Amino acid sequence: MAVSPEAHAAPDLAGRLEEVVHVIQEFAALRFDARATVGRAGDIVDAVAAGVNSLGEELEATYREIEDRIAERTAELAIATRELRRRALHDDLTGLANRAAFWERFAHGLNGAGPRGSDVAVLFLDVDDFKTVNDTLGHAAGDQLLVEMARRLTDELRAGDVAARVGGDEFLVLLDEIPTAEAALAVAHRVHDRLRAPYDLGPHRRTTTTSIGVAVGSDALTTPDAIVAAADAAMYDAKRSGRGTCVLYSRERHGEPMFVDGGASRPPLPA
């Protein structure tokens, strides 16, 4: 019995349509290298296959563009996140650590101090006559002075130490693995001498001093708050003793350190 050409065409047509559907499914699964066969017949199925292939190329181009944009935005977000973290943990003017970063690092350093057989120490620095610089030379000169002081301060510290600006003209330094109170005091004197060198503030040359209090972690001073308060008390003593000096905290001389609401309890400092 003879078979008509239409009978042969029907199964072929079904197979071609099935291939087109398979290619569309591949595109839905983001496999854009799939292509439908375009025959020589030039019929409606070939036209659909060609259209599906063209759509696949457009989808692939669009998908790659979206991937590139996502990669760009992800990189921008990472940069923005790092900048936000930097700003959250650093002083905008000097680039030093801020109070939050200092306390975070201090708590970590203090927890690890005991087993190493060494202590942590804190220097509390206050610039003498800083208000005079602002009043006579302007706030821009005052900012320039603080920036240069921060740079000099950083230059005098070791890799494991941390310097922070915690107030207008107040700085804290965390000395990690400092062996003795005398060693901490020696660092304070070295820092003081470096900061005492003249500063060029625009057309003006100015010399200023700092009052520095020093406190070392001990059985009596076991928390960051207590050690900073002790250093603050010693610094205030340096201010009252004529400024431009370094004073080591002692309980007999300065009494029990008091820390209230995130700041050492003390009378207002001289300018």
C-alpha atoms as a printed R data frame, in Angstrom:
    type eleno elety resid chain resno      x      y      z
1   ATOM     1    CA   MET     A     1  0.000  0.000  0.000
2   ATOM     2    CA   ALA     A     2  1.435  3.364 -0.998
3   ATOM     3    CA   VAL     A     3  2.004  6.056  1.659
4   ATOM     4    CA   SER     A     4  1.170  9.641  0.734
5   ATOM     5    CA   PRO     A     5  3.796 12.420  1.137
6   ATOM     6    CA   GLU     A     6  1.569 14.075  3.771
7   ATOM     7    CA   ALA     A     7  1.899 10.982  5.974
8   ATOM     8    CA   HIS     A     8  5.715 11.308  5.906
9   ATOM     9    CA   ALA     A     9  5.520 15.054  6.542
10  ATOM    10    CA   ALA     A    10  3.377 14.822  9.656
11  ATOM    11    CA   PRO     A    11  5.926 12.978 11.837
12  ATOM    12    CA   ASP     A    12  8.717 15.240 10.519
13  ATOM    13    CA   LEU     A    13  6.706 18.333 11.379
14  ATOM    14    CA   ALA     A    14  6.061 17.063 14.893
15  ATOM    15    CA   GLY     A    15  9.772 16.393 15.436
16  ATOM    16    CA   ARG     A    16 10.749 19.840 14.205
17  ATOM    17    CA   LEU     A    17  8.202 21.514 16.473
18  ATOM    18    CA   GLU     A    18  9.401 19.412 19.390
19  ATOM    19    CA   GLU     A    19 12.964 20.633 18.755
20  ATOM    20    CA   VAL     A    20 11.788 24.259 18.773
21  ATOM    21    CA   VAL     A    21  9.997 23.691 22.077
22  ATOM    22    CA   HIS     A    22 13.150 22.071 23.506
23  ATOM    23    CA   VAL     A    23 15.254 25.075 22.499
24  ATOM    24    CA   ILE     A    24 12.796 27.433 24.181
25  ATOM    25    CA   GLN     A    25 13.042 25.329 27.343
26  ATOM    26    CA   GLU     A    26 16.834 25.568 27.156
27  ATOM    27    CA   PHE     A    27 16.558 29.360 26.983
28  ATOM    28    CA   ALA     A    28 14.285 29.322 30.040
29  ATOM    29    CA   ALA     A    29 17.055 27.429 31.876
30  ATOM    30    CA   LEU     A    30 19.548 30.166 30.814
31  ATOM    31    CA   ARG     A    31 21.355 27.842 28.402
32  ATOM    32    CA   PHE     A    32 21.594 30.252 25.506
33  ATOM    33    CA   ASP     A    33 23.858 28.188 23.261
34  ATOM    34    CA   ALA     A    34 20.934 26.028 22.136
35  ATOM    35    CA   ARG     A    35 19.696 26.577 18.565
36  ATOM    36    CA   ALA     A    36 16.771 25.220 16.560
37  ATOM    37    CA   THR     A    37 17.453 23.762 13.116
38  ATOM    38    CA   VAL     A    38 16.387 25.956 10.246
39  ATOM    39    CA   GLY     A    39 15.822 23.823  7.150
40  ATOM    40    CA   ARG     A    40 15.724 24.654  3.498
41  ATOM    41    CA   ALA     A    41 11.993 24.306  3.099
42  ATOM    42    CA   GLY     A    42 11.379 27.850  4.233
43  ATOM    43    CA   ASP     A    43  8.030 26.934  5.715
44  ATOM    44    CA   ILE     A    44  6.329 28.238  8.821
45  ATOM    45    CA   VAL     A    45  8.328 25.916 11.118
46  ATOM    46    CA   ASP     A    46 11.609 27.189  9.705
47  ATOM    47    CA   ALA     A    47 10.391 30.745 10.247
48  ATOM    48    CA   VAL     A    48  9.521 29.937 13.872
49  ATOM    49    CA   ALA     A    49 12.890 28.223 14.381
50  ATOM    50    CA   ALA     A    50 14.727 31.240 12.980
51  ATOM    51    CA   GLY     A    51 12.695 33.567 15.213
52  ATOM    52    CA   VAL     A    52 13.423 31.456 18.283
53  ATOM    53    CA   ASN     A    53 17.160 31.478 17.468
54  ATOM    54    CA   SER     A    54 17.100 35.254 17.091
55  ATOM    55    CA   LEU     A    55 15.265 35.568 20.382
56  ATOM    56    CA   GLY     A    56 17.924 33.393 22.034
57  ATOM    57    CA   GLU     A    57 20.689 35.694 20.817
58  ATOM    58    CA   GLU     A    58 18.824 38.736 22.155
59  ATOM    59    CA   LEU     A    59 18.172 37.027 25.478
60  ATOM    60    CA   GLU     A    60 21.827 36.056 25.806
61  ATOM    61    CA   ALA     A    61 22.995 39.607 25.065
62  ATOM    62    CA   THR     A    62 20.507 41.032 27.569
63  ATOM    63    CA   TYR     A    63 21.473 38.476 30.216
64  ATOM    64    CA   ARG     A    64 25.185 39.230 29.807
65  ATOM    65    CA   GLU     A    65 24.464 42.941 30.085
66  ATOM    66    CA   ILE     A    66 22.496 42.348 33.270
67  ATOM    67    CA   GLU     A    67 25.341 40.222 34.638
68  ATOM    68    CA   ASP     A    68 27.818 43.010 33.886
69  ATOM    69    CA   ARG     A    69 25.597 45.596 35.570
70  ATOM    70    CA   ILE     A    70 25.153 43.386 38.620
71  ATOM    71    CA   ALA     A    71 28.922 42.899 38.834
72  ATOM    72    CA   GLU     A    72 29.459 46.654 38.594
73  ATOM    73    CA   ARG     A    73 26.840 47.395 41.242
74  ATOM    74    CA   THR     A    74 28.251 44.685 43.500
75  ATOM    75    CA   ALA     A    75 31.719 46.204 43.211
76  ATOM    76    CA   GLU     A    76 30.310 49.670 43.907
77  ATOM    77    CA   LEU     A    77 28.423 48.319 46.920
78  ATOM    78    CA   ALA     A    78 31.585 46.677 48.262
79  ATOM    79    CA   ILE     A    79 33.465 49.962 47.911
80  ATOM    80    CA   ALA     A    80 30.633 51.882 49.578
81  ATOM    81    CA   THR     A    81 30.478 49.333 52.393
82  ATOM    82    CA   ARG     A    82 34.214 49.617 53.012
83  ATOM    83    CA   GLU     A    83 33.941 53.408 53.000
84  ATOM    84    CA   LEU     A    84 31.024 53.343 55.436
85  ATOM    85    CA   ARG     A    85 32.973 51.050 57.734
86  ATOM    86    CA   ARG     A    86 36.022 53.294 57.453
87  ATOM    87    CA   ARG     A    87 33.949 56.326 58.361
88  ATOM    88    CA   ALA     A    88 32.271 54.455 61.174
89  ATOM    89    CA   LEU     A    89 35.638 53.555 62.692
90  ATOM    90    CA   HIS     A    90 37.859 56.499 61.749
91  ATOM    91    CA   ASP     A    91 38.031 60.191 62.466
92  ATOM    92    CA   ASP     A    92 37.167 62.156 59.320
93  ATOM    93    CA   LEU     A    93 39.752 64.886 59.891
94  ATOM    94    CA   THR     A    94 42.874 62.976 60.910
95  ATOM    95    CA   GLY     A    95 42.171 59.464 59.635
96  ATOM    96    CA   LEU     A    96 42.975 58.021 63.053
97  ATOM    97    CA   ALA     A    97 40.698 55.533 64.750
98  ATOM    98    CA   ASN     A    98 37.670 57.042 66.445
99  ATOM    99    CA   ARG     A    99 36.332 56.296 69.919
100 ATOM   100    CA   ALA     A   100 34.296 53.253 68.816
101 ATOM   101    CA   ALA     A   101 37.235 51.664 66.983
102 ATOM   102    CA   PHE     A   102 39.564 52.392 69.888
103 ATOM   103    CA   TRP     A   103 37.264 50.725 72.417
104 ATOM   104    CA   GLU     A   104 36.782 47.719 70.135
105 ATOM   105    CA   ARG     A   105 40.520 47.256 69.708
106 ATOM   106    CA   PHE     A   106 41.171 47.940 73.388
107 ATOM   107    CA   ALA     A   107 38.724 45.293 74.571
108 ATOM   108    CA   HIS     A   108 40.351 42.758 72.256
109 ATOM   109    CA   GLY     A   109 43.877 43.684 73.356
110 ATOM   110    CA   LEU     A   110 43.014 43.653 77.040
111 ATOM   111    CA   ASN     A   111 41.442 40.206 76.832
112 ATOM   112    CA   GLY     A   112 44.640 38.822 75.356
113 ATOM   113    CA   ALA     A   113 47.133 40.673 77.535
114 ATOM   114    CA   GLY     A   114 47.434 38.273 80.461
115 ATOM   115    CA   PRO     A   115 48.660 35.057 78.801
116 ATOM   116    CA   ARG     A   116 51.416 36.912 76.967
117 ATOM   117    CA   GLY     A   117 52.948 38.066 80.219
118 ATOM   118    CA   SER     A   118 52.760 41.711 79.221
119 ATOM   119    CA   ASP     A   119 50.381 44.597 79.776
120 ATOM   120    CA   VAL     A   120 48.513 47.160 77.781
121 ATOM   121    CA   ALA     A   121 48.929 50.852 78.493
122 ATOM   122    CA   VAL     A   122 47.012 53.972 77.521
123 ATOM   123    CA   LEU     A   123 48.303 57.452 76.804
124 ATOM   124    CA   PHE     A   124 45.761 60.252 77.119
125 ATOM   125    CA   LEU     A   125 46.929 63.354 75.212
126 ATOM   126    CA   ASP     A   126 45.469 66.835 75.323
127 ATOM   127    CA   VAL     A   127 46.880 69.680 73.221
128 ATOM   128    CA   ASP     A   128 47.887 72.666 75.318
129 ATOM   129    CA   ASP     A   129 46.556 76.058 74.204
130 ATOM   130    CA   PHE     A   130 44.727 74.603 71.227
131 ATOM   131    CA   LYS     A   131 41.957 77.183 71.636
132 ATOM   132    CA   THR     A   132 44.547 79.919 71.200
133 ATOM   133    CA   VAL     A   133 45.564 78.475 67.819
134 ATOM   134    CA   ASN     A   134 41.938 78.465 66.664
135 ATOM   135    CA   ASP     A   135 41.300 81.964 68.000
136 ATOM   136    CA   THR     A   136 44.442 83.590 66.569
137 ATOM   137    CA   LEU     A   137 45.104 81.634 63.358
138 ATOM   138    CA   GLY     A   138 41.641 80.320 62.517
139 ATOM   139    CA   HIS     A   139 39.980 76.929 62.530
140 ATOM   140    CA   ALA     A   140 41.659 75.868 59.287
141 ATOM   141    CA   ALA     A   141 45.042 76.260 60.971
142 ATOM   142    CA   GLY     A   142 43.736 74.363 63.978
143 ATOM   143    CA   ASP     A   143 42.633 71.501 61.727
144 ATOM   144    CA   GLN     A   144 46.010 71.519 59.995
145 ATOM   145    CA   LEU     A   145 47.712 71.305 63.366
146 ATOM   146    CA   LEU     A   146 45.618 68.290 64.397
147 ATOM   147    CA   VAL     A   147 46.273 66.494 61.114
148 ATOM   148    CA   GLU     A   148 50.030 66.982 61.417
149 ATOM   149    CA   MET     A   149 49.984 65.933 65.070
150 ATOM   150    CA   ALA     A   150 48.118 62.759 64.108
151 ATOM   151    CA   ARG     A   151 50.744 61.989 61.471
152 ATOM   152    CA   ARG     A   152 53.628 62.499 63.889
153 ATOM   153    CA   LEU     A   153 51.859 60.475 66.551
154 ATOM   154    CA   THR     A   154 51.370 57.558 64.180
155 ATOM   155    CA   ASP     A   155 55.018 57.691 63.118
156 ATOM   156    CA   GLU     A   156 56.128 57.179 66.723
157 ATOM   157    CA   LEU     A   157 53.999 54.071 67.330
158 ATOM   158    CA   ARG     A   158 54.587 50.413 66.592
159 ATOM   159    CA   ALA     A   159 52.486 48.316 64.239
160 ATOM   160    CA   GLY     A   160 50.384 46.856 67.069
161 ATOM   161    CA   ASP     A   161 49.624 50.191 68.744
162 ATOM   162    CA   VAL     A   162 46.473 52.215 68.083
163 ATOM   163    CA   ALA     A   163 46.058 55.995 68.047
164 ATOM   164    CA   ALA     A   164 42.610 57.570 68.141
165 ATOM   165    CA   ARG     A   165 41.176 61.061 68.146
166 ATOM   166    CA   VAL     A   166 38.392 61.082 70.720
167 ATOM   167    CA   GLY     A   167 37.672 64.796 71.099
168 ATOM   168    CA   GLY     A   168 38.441 68.151 69.571
169 ATOM   169    CA   ASP     A   169 42.074 68.172 70.678
170 ATOM   170    CA   GLU     A   170 42.197 64.937 72.669
171 ATOM   171    CA   PHE     A   171 43.904 61.732 71.570
172 ATOM   172    CA   LEU     A   172 44.172 58.258 73.026
173 ATOM   173    CA   VAL     A   173 46.959 55.791 72.331
174 ATOM   174    CA   LEU     A   174 46.784 52.092 73.111
175 ATOM   175    CA   LEU     A   175 50.213 50.538 73.630
176 ATOM   176    CA   ASP     A   176 50.014 46.798 73.131
177 ATOM   177    CA   GLU     A   177 52.421 44.385 74.831
178 ATOM   178    CA   ILE     A   178 54.159 47.064 76.859
179 ATOM   179    CA   PRO     A   179 56.425 45.377 79.425
180 ATOM   180    CA   THR     A   180 56.498 47.960 82.234
181 ATOM   181    CA   ALA     A   181 54.993 51.246 83.338
182 ATOM   182    CA   GLU     A   182 58.391 52.836 82.850
183 ATOM   183    CA   ALA     A   183 58.434 51.672 79.219
184 ATOM   184    CA   ALA     A   184 55.000 53.222 78.671
185 ATOM   185    CA   LEU     A   185 56.173 56.485 80.233
186 ATOM   186    CA   ALA     A   186 59.253 56.456 77.980
187 ATOM   187    CA   VAL     A   187 56.975 56.167 74.927
188 ATOM   188    CA   ALA     A   188 54.947 59.103 76.232
189 ATOM   189    CA   HIS     A   189 58.074 61.258 76.550
190 ATOM   190    CA   ARG     A   190 59.175 60.307 73.038
191 ATOM   191    CA   VAL     A   191 55.759 61.176 71.631
192 ATOM   192    CA   HIS     A   192 55.728 64.447 73.563
193 ATOM   193    CA   ASP     A   193 59.131 65.474 72.174
194 ATOM   194    CA   ARG     A   194 58.024 64.678 68.617
195 ATOM   195    CA   LEU     A   195 54.824 66.686 68.966
196 ATOM   196    CA   ARG     A   196 56.681 69.657 70.466
197 ATOM   197    CA   ALA     A   197 58.638 70.345 67.257
198 ATOM   198    CA   PRO     A   198 57.453 73.498 65.399
199 ATOM   199    CA   TYR     A   199 54.490 73.301 62.992
200 ATOM   200    CA   ASP     A   200 54.178 75.262 59.767
201 ATOM   201    CA   LEU     A   201 50.551 76.408 59.637
202 ATOM   202    CA   GLY     A   202 50.265 78.350 56.411
203 ATOM   203    CA   PRO     A   203 52.538 81.391 56.720
204 ATOM   204    CA   HIS     A   204 52.829 80.884 60.469
205 ATOM   205    CA   ARG     A   205 55.210 78.711 62.466
206 ATOM   206    CA   ARG     A   206 53.823 77.579 65.772
207 ATOM   207    CA   THR     A   207 55.142 75.465 68.628
208 ATOM   208    CA   THR     A   208 52.756 73.756 70.993
209 ATOM   209    CA   THR     A   209 52.956 71.170 73.749
210 ATOM   210    CA   THR     A   210 50.767 68.337 74.928
211 ATOM   211    CA   SER     A   211 49.871 67.135 78.372
212 ATOM   212    CA   ILE     A   212 49.996 63.335 78.523
213 ATOM   213    CA   GLY     A   213 48.631 60.976 81.135
214 ATOM   214    CA   VAL     A   214 49.824 57.372 81.226
215 ATOM   215    CA   ALA     A   215 48.069 54.365 82.776
216 ATOM   216    CA   VAL     A   216 48.975 50.676 82.640
217 ATOM   217    CA   GLY     A   217 46.592 47.758 83.014
218 ATOM   218    CA   SER     A   218 46.967 46.003 86.345
219 ATOM   219    CA   ASP     A   219 45.073 43.963 88.890
220 ATOM   220    CA   ALA     A   220 43.452 47.211 90.012
221 ATOM   221    CA   LEU     A   221 42.784 48.492 86.488
222 ATOM   222    CA   THR     A   222 41.179 45.650 84.571
223 ATOM   223    CA   THR     A   223 38.711 47.272 82.176
224 ATOM   224    CA   PRO     A   224 39.147 49.714 79.276
225 ATOM   225    CA   ASP     A   225 36.979 52.265 81.090
226 ATOM   226    CA   ALA     A   226 39.088 52.100 84.240
227 ATOM   227    CA   ILE     A   227 42.424 52.334 82.420
228 ATOM   228    CA   VAL     A   228 41.299 55.254 80.242
229 ATOM   229    CA   ALA     A   229 39.878 57.026 83.291
230 ATOM   230    CA   ALA     A   230 43.194 56.554 85.079
231 ATOM   231    CA   ALA     A   231 45.119 57.948 82.103
232 ATOM   232    CA   ASP     A   232 42.693 60.858 81.972
233 ATOM   233    CA   ALA     A   233 43.257 61.598 85.662
234 ATOM   234    CA   ALA     A   234 47.012 61.580 85.103
235 ATOM   235    CA   MET     A   235 46.642 63.867 82.079
236 ATOM   236    CA   TYR     A   236 44.560 66.326 84.100
237 ATOM   237    CA   ASP     A   237 47.321 66.289 86.713
238 ATOM   238    CA   ALA     A   238 49.820 67.119 83.948
239 ATOM   239    CA   LYS     A   239 47.639 70.077 82.935
240 ATOM   240    CA   ARG     A   240 47.468 71.391 86.478
241 ATOM   241    CA   SER     A   241 51.220 70.899 86.959
242 ATOM   242    CA   GLY     A   242 52.107 73.408 84.263
243 ATOM   243    CA   ARG     A   243 51.268 71.550 81.036
244 ATOM   244    CA   GLY     A   244 53.702 70.093 78.554
245 ATOM   245    CA   THR     A   245 54.530 67.158 80.837
246 ATOM   246    CA   CYS     A   246 53.918 63.411 81.052
247 ATOM   247    CA   VAL     A   247 52.450 61.955 84.242
248 ATOM   248    CA   LEU     A   248 52.126 58.282 85.186
249 ATOM   249    CA   TYR     A   249 48.947 57.367 87.026
250 ATOM   250    CA   SER     A   250 49.187 56.138 90.590
251 ATOM   251    CA   ARG     A   251 46.310 55.451 92.943
252 ATOM   252    CA   GLU     A   252 48.112 57.113 95.825
253 ATOM   253    CA   ARG     A   253 48.517 60.365 93.880
254 ATOM   254    CA   HIS     A   254 45.349 60.452 91.771
255 ATOM   255    CA   GLY     A   255 42.853 58.398 93.756
256 ATOM   256    CA   GLU     A   256 40.385 55.872 92.369
257 ATOM   257    CA   PRO     A   257 39.589 56.544 88.691
258 ATOM   258    CA   MET     A   258 35.969 57.464 88.075
259 ATOM   259    CA   PHE     A   259 34.268 56.724 84.761
260 ATOM   260    CA   VAL     A   260 30.767 58.023 84.206
261 ATOM   261    CA   ASP     A   261 28.600 57.795 81.046
262 ATOM   262    CA   GLY     A   262 31.442 57.034 78.659
263 ATOM   263    CA   GLY     A   263 33.806 59.731 79.918
264 ATOM   264    CA   ALA     A   264 36.140 60.171 82.818
265 ATOM   265    CA   SER     A   265 34.716 62.219 85.658
266 ATOM   266    CA   ARG     A   266 36.793 65.370 85.958
267 ATOM   267    CA   PRO     A   267 36.502 69.150 86.190
268 ATOM   268    CA   PRO     A   268 36.687 71.091 82.923
269 ATOM   269    CA   LEU     A   269 40.198 71.174 81.506
270 ATOM   270    CA   PRO     A   270 42.123 74.403 81.044
271 ATOM   271    CA   ALA     A   271 42.083 75.490 77.388
